[in-house]
Coordinates of C-alpha atoms in Angstrom, one line a residue:
M3 CA 0.0 0.0 0.0
S4 CA 1.3 3.5 -0.9
G5 CA 2.0 6.2 1.8
I6 CA -1.0 8.2 0.6
A7 CA -3.2 5.1 0.7
D8 CA -1.9 4.3 4.2
K9 CA -3.0 7.8 5.4
I10 CA -6.4 7.4 3.7
S11 CA -7.0 3.9 5.3
N12 CA -6.4 5.4 8.7
L13 CA -8.9 8.2 8.4
V14 CA -11.9 7.7 10.7
G15 CA -14.5 10.4 11.0
G16 CA -12.2 12.9 9.3
Q17 CA -9.3 12.4 11.7
Q18 CA -6.2 10.4 11.1
K19 CA -6.0 7.3 13.3
P20 CA -2.3 6.4 14.1
T21 CA -1.0 3.0 13.1
V22 CA -0.1 1.0 16.1
D23 CA 3.5 -0.3 16.3
P24 CA 3.3 -4.0 15.1
S25 CA 5.9 -5.0 17.6
T26 CA 3.5 -4.2 20.4
E27 CA 0.6 -6.2 19.1
T28 CA 0.0 -9.8 18.0
F29 CA -2.9 -11.0 15.9
V30 CA -3.8 -14.3 14.1
G31 CA -5.8 -14.4 10.9
S32 CA -8.5 -17.1 10.4
I33 CA -10.0 -18.3 7.1
D34 CA -13.4 -19.8 7.9
Q35 CA -14.7 -21.4 4.7
G36 CA -18.3 -22.7 5.5
T37 CA -21.1 -24.3 3.6
T38 CA -23.0 -21.1 2.7
S39 CA -20.4 -18.3 3.2
T40 CA -16.7 -17.6 3.6
R41 CA -15.2 -15.3 6.3
F42 CA -11.8 -14.0 7.3
L43 CA -11.4 -13.0 10.9
I44 CA -8.5 -11.4 12.7
F45 CA -8.1 -12.4 16.4
D46 CA -6.1 -10.8 19.2
T47 CA -4.3 -13.0 21.7
K48 CA -7.3 -12.9 24.1
G49 CA -9.4 -14.6 21.4
E50 CA -11.4 -11.5 20.5
P51 CA -12.1 -10.8 16.8
V52 CA -11.0 -7.3 15.9
A53 CA -11.9 -7.5 12.2
I54 CA -14.2 -9.6 10.1
H55 CA -15.4 -9.8 6.5
Q56 CA -18.0 -12.2 5.2
E57 CA -19.1 -13.2 1.7
E58 CA -21.8 -15.6 0.6
F59 CA -21.4 -17.7 -2.5
K60 CA -23.8 -19.5 -4.8
Q61 CA -25.6 -22.7 -3.7
I62 CA -26.1 -24.9 -6.8
Y63 CA -29.0 -27.4 -6.7
P64 CA -29.0 -29.1 -10.2
N65 CA -31.5 -31.8 -9.2
P66 CA -33.5 -32.8 -6.1
G67 CA -31.0 -34.0 -3.4
W68 CA -28.0 -32.6 -5.3
H69 CA -25.9 -29.8 -3.7
E70 CA -22.8 -28.3 -5.4
H71 CA -20.4 -25.4 -5.1
D72 CA -18.2 -23.8 -7.7
P73 CA -14.6 -24.5 -6.4
E74 CA -13.2 -21.4 -8.2
E75 CA -15.8 -19.2 -6.6
I76 CA -14.9 -20.5 -3.2
V77 CA -11.2 -19.6 -3.7
Q78 CA -12.2 -16.1 -4.9
S79 CA -14.5 -15.6 -1.9
V80 CA -11.5 -16.4 0.4
E81 CA -9.3 -13.9 -1.3
N82 CA -12.1 -11.3 -1.2
C83 CA -12.7 -11.8 2.5
I84 CA -9.0 -11.5 3.3
E85 CA -8.9 -8.1 1.5
G86 CA -12.1 -6.9 3.1
A87 CA -11.1 -7.8 6.7
L88 CA -7.6 -6.4 6.2
K89 CA -9.0 -3.1 5.0
Q90 CA -11.1 -2.8 8.2
F91 CA -8.1 -3.9 10.3
E92 CA -5.9 -1.2 8.9
K93 CA -8.6 1.4 9.0
D94 CA -8.8 0.8 12.8
G95 CA -5.1 1.7 13.1
H96 CA -3.5 -1.8 13.2
S97 CA -0.6 -2.9 11.0
R98 CA -0.7 -5.9 8.8
E99 CA 2.8 -6.8 10.0
S100 CA 1.2 -7.5 13.5
I101 CA -0.7 -10.5 11.9
K102 CA 1.8 -13.3 12.7
T103 CA 0.2 -16.2 11.0
I104 CA -3.0 -17.6 9.4
G105 CA -5.2 -20.6 10.1
I106 CA -7.9 -22.3 8.0
T107 CA -11.1 -24.0 8.9
N108 CA -13.4 -25.5 6.3
Q109 CA -16.6 -27.4 5.5
R110 CA -15.4 -31.0 5.6
E111 CA -16.7 -33.9 3.3
T112 CA -17.3 -31.5 0.3
T113 CA -15.3 -33.1 -2.5
V114 CA -13.3 -31.4 -5.3
C115 CA -11.5 -33.0 -8.2
W116 CA -8.9 -31.2 -10.3
D117 CA -6.2 -31.7 -12.9
N118 CA -2.8 -31.7 -11.1
K119 CA -1.0 -30.5 -14.2
T120 CA -3.2 -27.5 -15.0
G121 CA -4.8 -26.8 -11.6
E122 CA -8.3 -26.7 -13.3
S123 CA -11.2 -27.9 -11.3
L124 CA -13.0 -30.7 -13.3
Y125 CA -16.5 -30.4 -11.8
N126 CA -18.4 -28.5 -9.2
G127 CA -17.6 -29.5 -5.6
I128 CA -20.1 -32.0 -4.3
V129 CA -21.3 -30.7 -1.0
W130 CA -21.4 -32.8 2.2
T131 CA -25.2 -32.6 2.3
D132 CA -25.6 -34.1 -1.2
T133 CA -27.6 -37.3 -1.4
R134 CA -27.2 -38.3 -5.1
T135 CA -25.0 -41.2 -4.0
A136 CA -27.7 -43.0 -2.0
A137 CA -27.9 -45.9 -4.4
L138 CA -24.2 -46.1 -4.7
A139 CA -23.9 -46.2 -0.9
R140 CA -26.4 -49.1 -0.8
E141 CA -24.3 -50.9 -3.5
L142 CA -21.2 -50.5 -1.4
K143 CA -22.9 -51.7 1.8
A144 CA -24.0 -54.9 0.0
R145 CA -20.4 -55.9 -0.8
P146 CA -18.7 -58.5 1.4
N147 CA -17.0 -57.1 4.6
S148 CA -18.3 -53.6 4.0
D149 CA -18.3 -52.5 7.6
K150 CA -15.0 -50.6 7.9
T151 CA -15.8 -48.4 10.9
E152 CA -13.1 -50.2 12.9
V153 CA -10.5 -48.9 10.4
C154 CA -11.7 -45.5 9.3
G155 CA -14.4 -44.7 12.0
L156 CA -17.1 -44.0 9.5
P157 CA -20.1 -46.0 8.1
I158 CA -20.7 -46.1 4.4
S159 CA -23.3 -43.4 3.5
T160 CA -23.8 -40.4 1.3
Y161 CA -21.9 -38.4 3.8
P162 CA -18.1 -39.2 3.4
S163 CA -16.1 -38.0 0.5
V164 CA -15.4 -41.4 -1.1
T165 CA -18.9 -41.9 -2.5
K166 CA -18.8 -38.4 -4.1
L167 CA -15.5 -39.2 -5.7
L168 CA -16.8 -42.6 -7.1
W169 CA -19.9 -40.8 -8.5
M170 CA -17.7 -38.3 -10.3
L171 CA -15.5 -41.1 -11.7
R172 CA -18.6 -42.8 -13.1
N173 CA -20.5 -39.8 -14.4
V174 CA -18.2 -36.9 -15.2
E175 CA -16.3 -37.2 -18.4
K176 CA -13.6 -34.7 -17.5
V177 CA -12.9 -36.6 -14.3
K178 CA -12.7 -39.9 -16.1
K179 CA -10.3 -38.5 -18.7
A180 CA -8.0 -37.1 -16.0
Y181 CA -8.1 -40.5 -14.2
D182 CA -7.2 -42.2 -17.4
A183 CA -4.4 -39.7 -18.0
G184 CA -3.1 -40.1 -14.5
T185 CA -3.6 -36.4 -13.6
L186 CA -6.7 -36.7 -11.4
A187 CA -6.2 -35.0 -8.0
F188 CA -8.8 -35.5 -5.3
G189 CA -9.3 -33.4 -2.1
T190 CA -11.6 -32.0 0.4
I191 CA -12.0 -28.2 0.7
D192 CA -8.9 -27.8 2.8
A193 CA -6.6 -29.5 0.3
W194 CA -8.2 -27.5 -2.6
L195 CA -7.8 -24.1 -0.8
I196 CA -4.2 -24.8 0.3
Y197 CA -3.3 -25.9 -3.2
K198 CA -4.8 -22.8 -4.8
L199 CA -3.7 -20.2 -2.1
N200 CA -0.2 -21.4 -2.6
G201 CA -0.3 -20.8 -6.3
G202 CA -1.7 -24.0 -7.7
P203 CA 0.5 -26.2 -10.0
A204 CA 3.5 -23.8 -9.8
K205 CA 4.3 -24.9 -6.3
N206 CA 2.0 -27.9 -6.1
I207 CA 1.4 -27.8 -2.3
F208 CA -0.8 -30.9 -2.2
I209 CA -1.6 -31.7 1.4
T210 CA -4.6 -32.4 3.6
E211 CA -5.0 -32.0 7.3
C212 CA -5.8 -35.1 9.4
T213 CA -9.2 -34.0 10.8
N214 CA -10.3 -33.5 7.2
A215 CA -8.7 -36.7 5.9
S216 CA -10.6 -38.6 8.5
R217 CA -13.8 -37.7 6.7
T218 CA -12.9 -39.4 3.4
M219 CA -13.0 -43.1 4.5
F220 CA -9.5 -43.5 3.0
M221 CA -7.5 -42.8 6.2
D222 CA -6.7 -45.3 9.0
I223 CA -7.7 -43.3 12.1
R224 CA -5.0 -44.9 14.2
S225 CA -2.0 -44.7 11.9
M226 CA -3.0 -41.4 10.4
E227 CA -2.0 -42.7 7.0
Y228 CA -4.0 -43.9 4.0
S229 CA -5.2 -47.4 4.6
D230 CA -4.4 -50.1 2.1
E231 CA -7.5 -52.0 3.2
M232 CA -9.7 -49.0 2.4
L233 CA -8.0 -48.2 -0.9
D234 CA -8.4 -51.9 -1.9
F235 CA -12.1 -52.0 -0.9
F236 CA -13.0 -48.9 -3.0
S237 CA -10.9 -50.0 -6.0
Y238 CA -13.3 -52.6 -7.3
E239 CA -14.2 -50.3 -10.3
F240 CA -11.5 -47.7 -10.3
D241 CA -8.0 -48.0 -8.9
M242 CA -7.8 -45.5 -6.1
R243 CA -4.0 -45.6 -6.3
K244 CA -4.3 -44.0 -9.7
V245 CA -6.0 -41.0 -8.1
H246 CA -3.5 -38.4 -6.6
L247 CA -4.3 -38.2 -2.9
P248 CA -2.9 -35.3 -0.8
K249 CA -0.3 -36.0 1.9
I250 CA -1.8 -36.1 5.4
V251 CA -0.3 -33.7 7.9
R252 CA -1.1 -32.7 11.5
S253 CA -3.3 -29.7 12.4
A254 CA -0.6 -27.3 13.5
D255 CA 2.6 -27.2 11.4
T256 CA 5.1 -24.4 10.4
E257 CA 6.2 -26.0 7.1
H258 CA 3.6 -28.0 5.2
F259 CA 0.8 -25.5 4.7
G260 CA 2.9 -23.0 2.8
K261 CA 2.3 -19.3 2.3
L262 CA -0.3 -17.0 0.6
E263 CA 0.9 -16.3 -3.0
T264 CA -1.5 -13.5 -3.9
G265 CA -3.2 -10.4 -2.3
S266 CA -2.2 -7.9 0.3
L267 CA -1.0 -10.7 2.7
K268 CA 1.2 -12.4 0.1
G269 CA 4.0 -14.2 1.8
W270 CA 2.1 -14.6 5.1
P271 CA 2.5 -18.2 6.5
I272 CA -0.4 -20.7 7.0
T273 CA 0.4 -22.7 10.0
G274 CA -2.8 -24.3 11.1
C275 CA -5.9 -26.1 9.7
L276 CA -8.8 -27.9 11.2
G277 CA -12.1 -29.2 9.8
D278 CA -14.9 -27.0 11.0
Q279 CA -16.3 -29.2 13.7
S280 CA -12.9 -30.0 15.2
A281 CA -12.1 -26.3 15.0
A282 CA -15.2 -25.5 17.0
L283 CA -14.2 -28.1 19.7
V284 CA -10.8 -26.4 19.9
G285 CA -12.4 -22.9 19.9
Q286 CA -14.5 -24.1 22.9
K287 CA -11.3 -25.3 24.5
G288 CA -12.5 -28.9 24.7
F289 CA -9.1 -30.2 25.4
D290 CA -9.9 -32.6 28.2
P291 CA -11.6 -36.1 27.7
G292 CA -15.3 -35.7 28.4
A293 CA -15.6 -32.2 27.0
A294 CA -18.2 -31.7 24.4
K295 CA -19.6 -29.0 22.1
N296 CA -22.5 -28.8 19.7
T297 CA -22.4 -26.4 16.7
Y298 CA -25.7 -25.3 15.4
G299 CA -24.8 -24.2 11.8
T300 CA -26.1 -25.3 8.4
G301 CA -26.1 -28.7 10.0
C302 CA -25.5 -29.6 13.6
F303 CA -22.5 -31.4 14.9
L304 CA -21.8 -32.7 18.4
L305 CA -18.2 -33.6 19.2
Y306 CA -17.2 -35.4 22.4
N307 CA -13.4 -35.6 23.3
V308 CA -12.5 -39.2 24.1
G309 CA -8.8 -38.8 24.6
D310 CA -5.8 -40.3 22.8
K311 CA -7.5 -43.6 21.8
P312 CA -10.4 -43.8 19.3
V313 CA -13.8 -45.1 20.5
I314 CA -15.6 -47.1 17.8
S315 CA -19.3 -46.5 18.3
K316 CA -21.8 -49.2 18.8
H317 CA -24.7 -46.8 18.6
G318 CA -24.5 -44.9 15.3
L319 CA -21.9 -42.3 16.0
L320 CA -18.7 -41.6 14.1
A321 CA -15.1 -41.9 15.4
T322 CA -13.0 -39.0 14.2
I323 CA -9.9 -37.0 14.8
A324 CA -10.5 -34.1 17.2
Y325 CA -7.1 -32.4 16.5
N326 CA -3.4 -33.3 16.2
F327 CA -1.1 -30.4 17.3
D328 CA 2.1 -32.3 18.3
G329 CA 2.0 -35.6 16.4
K330 CA -0.2 -37.3 19.0
P331 CA -3.8 -37.3 17.8
I332 CA -6.8 -36.7 20.1
Y333 CA -10.0 -38.4 19.1
A334 CA -13.7 -37.7 19.4
L335 CA -17.0 -39.3 19.0
E336 CA -19.2 -37.3 16.7
G337 CA -22.9 -37.1 16.0
S338 CA -23.9 -35.3 12.8
I339 CA -27.3 -33.8 12.0
A340 CA -27.8 -32.8 8.3
V341 CA -30.3 -30.1 8.8
A342 CA -30.2 -27.4 11.5
G343 CA -29.8 -23.7 10.3
S344 CA -30.8 -24.9 6.8
G345 CA -34.2 -25.9 8.2
V346 CA -34.7 -22.2 9.2
K347 CA -33.6 -21.1 5.8
F348 CA -36.1 -23.6 4.3
L349 CA -38.9 -21.8 6.1
M350 CA -37.6 -18.4 5.0
H351 CA -36.7 -19.1 1.3
N352 CA -39.0 -21.9 0.4
L353 CA -42.1 -21.1 2.4
G354 CA -41.7 -17.4 2.7
F355 CA -42.2 -17.3 6.5
E356 CA -39.8 -14.4 7.3
Q357 CA -37.0 -12.4 5.8
Q358 CA -34.5 -12.7 8.7
S359 CA -33.5 -15.9 10.6
H360 CA -34.1 -14.4 14.1
K361 CA -37.7 -13.7 13.1
I362 CA -38.3 -17.5 13.0
T363 CA -37.6 -17.7 16.7
E364 CA -40.0 -14.7 17.3
L365 CA -42.6 -16.6 15.2
A366 CA -42.1 -19.7 17.2
E367 CA -42.6 -17.7 20.4
T368 CA -46.1 -16.7 19.3
V369 CA -47.4 -20.2 20.3
K370 CA -47.0 -21.8 23.7
D371 CA -45.8 -25.2 22.3
N372 CA -45.7 -27.2 19.1
G373 CA -49.4 -27.8 19.0
G374 CA -48.8 -31.5 18.5
L375 CA -46.7 -31.0 15.4
V376 CA -43.5 -32.9 14.7
F377 CA -41.3 -32.0 11.8
V378 CA -38.7 -34.6 10.8
T379 CA -36.4 -32.3 8.7
A380 CA -34.8 -35.2 6.7
F381 CA -34.1 -33.1 3.6
S382 CA -30.8 -35.1 3.1
G383 CA -31.9 -38.2 4.9
L384 CA -31.1 -38.6 8.6
F385 CA -27.6 -38.7 9.8
A386 CA -26.5 -39.8 13.4
P387 CA -27.5 -41.8 15.2
Y388 CA -30.1 -43.1 12.7
W389 CA -28.3 -43.2 9.3
I390 CA -31.5 -43.4 7.2
D391 CA -30.6 -42.5 3.6
D392 CA -34.2 -43.0 2.3
A393 CA -36.0 -40.7 4.7
H394 CA -37.5 -37.5 3.5
G395 CA -38.7 -34.4 5.3
T396 CA -42.0 -35.3 6.9
M397 CA -44.5 -33.4 9.1
F398 CA -46.8 -35.1 11.4
G399 CA -49.7 -33.9 13.5
I400 CA -51.1 -31.2 11.2
T401 CA -54.7 -30.1 12.2
H402 CA -57.0 -27.2 11.5
H403 CA -55.4 -25.4 14.4
T404 CA -51.8 -25.7 13.1
E405 CA -50.3 -22.2 12.6
R406 CA -47.1 -21.0 11.1
G407 CA -45.8 -20.5 14.7
H408 CA -46.2 -24.3 15.3
I409 CA -44.2 -25.1 12.2
A410 CA -41.5 -22.7 13.2
R411 CA -41.3 -24.2 16.7
A412 CA -41.3 -27.7 15.3
T413 CA -38.4 -26.8 13.0
L414 CA -36.3 -25.6 16.0
E415 CA -37.3 -28.6 18.0
A416 CA -36.2 -31.1 15.3
V417 CA -32.6 -30.1 15.9
C418 CA -33.0 -30.4 19.7
F419 CA -34.6 -33.9 19.4
Q420 CA -31.7 -35.2 17.2
T421 CA -29.2 -33.7 19.6
K422 CA -30.9 -35.6 22.4
A423 CA -30.7 -38.8 20.4
I424 CA -26.9 -38.2 19.8
L425 CA -26.2 -37.5 23.5
D426 CA -28.1 -40.7 24.5
A427 CA -25.8 -42.7 22.1
M428 CA -22.7 -41.0 23.4
E429 CA -23.7 -41.9 26.9
K430 CA -24.0 -45.5 25.9
D431 CA -20.7 -45.5 24.0
S432 CA -18.7 -43.7 26.7
G433 CA -20.4 -45.0 29.8
H434 CA -20.6 -41.4 31.1
K435 CA -23.3 -38.7 31.1
L436 CA -22.3 -35.2 30.2
A437 CA -22.3 -32.6 33.0
E438 CA -22.9 -29.8 30.5
L439 CA -22.9 -29.0 26.8
K440 CA -21.1 -26.1 25.2
V441 CA -22.8 -24.6 22.2
D442 CA -22.1 -22.2 19.3
G443 CA -23.2 -21.5 15.7
G444 CA -26.0 -19.4 14.3
M445 CA -29.0 -21.2 15.9
S446 CA -27.5 -21.0 19.3
N447 CA -28.5 -17.3 19.2
S448 CA -32.0 -18.5 19.7
A449 CA -32.7 -18.5 23.5
L450 CA -35.9 -20.5 22.8
C451 CA -33.9 -23.2 20.9
M452 CA -31.3 -23.4 23.6
Q453 CA -33.9 -23.6 26.5
T454 CA -35.7 -26.3 24.6
Q455 CA -32.4 -28.1 24.2
A456 CA -31.7 -27.9 28.0
D457 CA -35.2 -29.2 28.7
L458 CA -34.8 -32.2 26.4
V459 CA -31.3 -33.3 27.5
G460 CA -31.6 -32.4 31.1
I461 CA -28.2 -30.8 31.5
P462 CA -27.1 -27.1 31.4
I463 CA -26.4 -25.6 28.0
I464 CA -23.4 -23.2 28.1
R465 CA -23.4 -20.5 25.4
P466 CA -20.3 -18.2 25.1
K467 CA -20.7 -14.5 24.5
M468 CA -18.3 -14.6 21.5
R469 CA -19.6 -17.4 19.3
E470 CA -17.1 -17.3 16.5
T471 CA -15.6 -20.4 18.0
T472 CA -15.0 -22.3 14.7
A473 CA -12.8 -19.5 13.4
L474 CA -11.1 -19.1 16.8
G475 CA -10.2 -22.8 16.7
A476 CA -8.3 -22.4 13.4
A477 CA -6.6 -19.4 14.9
I478 CA -5.6 -21.4 17.9
A479 CA -4.1 -24.2 15.8
A480 CA -2.1 -21.7 13.8
G481 CA -1.1 -19.8 16.9
F482 CA 0.2 -22.9 18.6
A483 CA 2.4 -23.8 15.6
S484 CA 3.8 -20.3 15.4
G485 CA 4.4 -19.7 19.1
V486 CA 1.6 -17.1 19.7
W487 CA 0.3 -19.5 22.4
K488 CA 2.6 -22.0 24.1
D489 CA 0.2 -24.3 25.9
F490 CA -3.5 -24.8 26.7
G491 CA -3.1 -23.0 30.0
E492 CA -2.7 -19.7 28.2
L493 CA -6.2 -20.1 26.8
K494 CA -7.9 -20.7 30.1
E495 CA -9.5 -17.3 30.3
V496 CA -10.1 -16.9 26.6
N497 CA -13.8 -16.3 25.7
T498 CA -15.2 -17.0 29.2
A499 CA -16.7 -13.6 30.1
G500 CA -20.4 -13.0 29.5
Q501 CA -21.4 -16.7 28.9
T502 CA -25.0 -17.7 29.3
S503 CA -26.2 -20.9 31.0
F504 CA -29.6 -22.4 30.1
E505 CA -30.8 -24.7 33.0
P506 CA -33.4 -27.5 32.4
K507 CA -36.9 -26.3 33.5
M508 CA -39.2 -29.0 32.0
E509 CA -40.4 -32.0 34.0
E510 CA -38.6 -35.2 33.0
K511 CA -41.9 -36.9 32.3
E512 CA -42.9 -34.3 29.7
S513 CA -39.5 -34.3 28.1
K514 CA -39.7 -38.1 27.7
R515 CA -43.2 -37.9 26.2
M516 CA -42.0 -35.4 23.6
F517 CA -39.0 -37.4 22.7
K518 CA -41.1 -40.6 22.3
R519 CA -43.3 -38.8 19.9
W520 CA -40.3 -37.7 17.9
E521 CA -38.9 -41.3 17.7
K522 CA -42.3 -42.4 16.4
A523 CA -42.2 -39.7 13.7
V524 CA -38.7 -40.8 12.7
S525 CA -39.8 -44.4 12.2
M526 CA -42.6 -43.2 10.0
S527 CA -40.4 -41.0 7.8
K528 CA -38.4 -44.0 6.5
G529 CA -38.6 -45.5 3.0
W530 CA -40.1 -42.6 1.1
I531 CA -37.6 -42.7 -1.7
A532 CA -36.1 -46.2 -1.5
E533 CA -37.8 -47.7 -4.5
D534 CA -37.1 -44.6 -6.7
Q535 CA -33.4 -44.7 -5.7
A536 CA -33.1 -48.4 -6.2
E537 CA -34.6 -48.1 -9.7
Q538 CA -32.2 -45.2 -10.4
G539 CA -29.3 -47.3 -9.1
R540 CA -30.2 -50.2 -11.4
E541 CA -30.3 -47.8 -14.4
E542 CA -26.9 -46.4 -13.5
D543 CA -25.5 -49.9 -13.0
S544 CA -26.8 -51.0 -16.3
K545 CA -25.3 -47.9 -18.0
A546 CA -22.0 -48.5 -16.3
T547 CA -22.0 -52.2 -17.4
L548 CA -22.7 -51.3 -21.0
E549 CA -20.0 -48.6 -21.0
S550 CA -17.5 -51.1 -19.5
A551 CA -18.4 -53.7 -22.0
K552 CA -18.0 -51.2 -24.8
K553 CA -14.5 -50.2 -23.5
D554 CA -13.6 -53.9 -23.3
E555 CA -14.7 -54.5 -26.9
E556 CA -12.7 -51.4 -28.1
A557 CA -9.6 -52.6 -26.2
A558 CA -9.9 -56.1 -27.7
A559 CA -10.2 -54.7 -31.2
K560 CA -6.9 -52.9 -30.8
I561 CA -5.0 -56.0 -29.8

């Protein structure tokens, strides 16, 4: 920035605001790349955000159940947010030189394929919520020895990245050509961003962070390396060893993540990365076994720290990596809910209920209860602990007295019921009942939703005042690697002032009655699309068989 521009950027209210000496301040930047928007936040050492810029990007829905993102637009949104937050940061008198390092947190299972020679993305990113692979998932489950949760921690479903990659190999010509040419690169959003932010093929920084790699089904959660058993299992149609897979690295590292190659922070190091839900656990300082957090975002994700050994769930939960700062991974049990904040957006955008999300809570507060209404928001099937791919959104209990307020209330309650089901499963797997649950994410702003949650689970819900915990977690990872913070003890007082506790108020008998009604509704929501998907799967299989036979004939003719 020129000297004149420096002076202009420091003008506030017609007066020049002096730039603070960077040697006296320390900040950490955090790229927060989410499902519906991207943000860049700059945190001080007390964990307070001093600058933030957010940009939404296009949500692409080509067919029912399909959800895609433009990978190039995601990269551009990151670059725009860095510039926007930095402009605000310098306008407030800070120096960019006081930003010591940058961390990244990202939506996880969303899958990108690109050509490793040109750096060109070969298809839209298939988002974690996408359900087009339901028939493929059933096909994989039907194979011998298909339960691989002991190895990778995940059940086969539409959720992990591997089914999305297999679908692209079957159905996207550009992806198949790159595979045949030996140039197909696969990655989750962290790998794609790090590759592009480092300049793409010129430097070819091709790595993935372990909490993200644990969401692909390719990684052995104990060795933290790609599993031969998993690669072999998924190579029945395409050889997974022909696909370029990024190197797996730990969450905090001063070397592997590289540096920004463009923009106003060109040359700034990236030293930390975490998948968004692990980042939220770190941001909530869930460093001790038994600590748990629930993030109410587009979806809803509950992570429970189980310590330095993975716990393989017997009750429908996922085993995943919580974080790995020093080469010794910490593990978590995870319960994933596909629809949380996206249910609120459904009421706003699809049904025209309100223009602002907080108005949905106000609408829900116009009625004293749900009026007997239960809304199973299975827009993408049901995730943990049910794992029902063929469920669809289903509403039960509609009468002449049902109002919009009842629907709004039932939408909020759907998230709370599923959280209750996950906590019950975690208690069975761990043998311990939680003492409290820390929360964050957009829906945690709703006091009604949080009070309902406390009533249903019967433990206090703790909501911090500063709820940018996902971005803070990425900043903490980067800060640990670069020496901004030395140990967990330095974070003890970070983001503790002004927190709110929601205590259970409902009688246990009423809470159990409501949950029993929810479970009945879940059982009735099953099977709505099973026959259609099975038929679609048979058509796709037939098409794939014909194409394979054609290729065999062509190959034979050349011999």
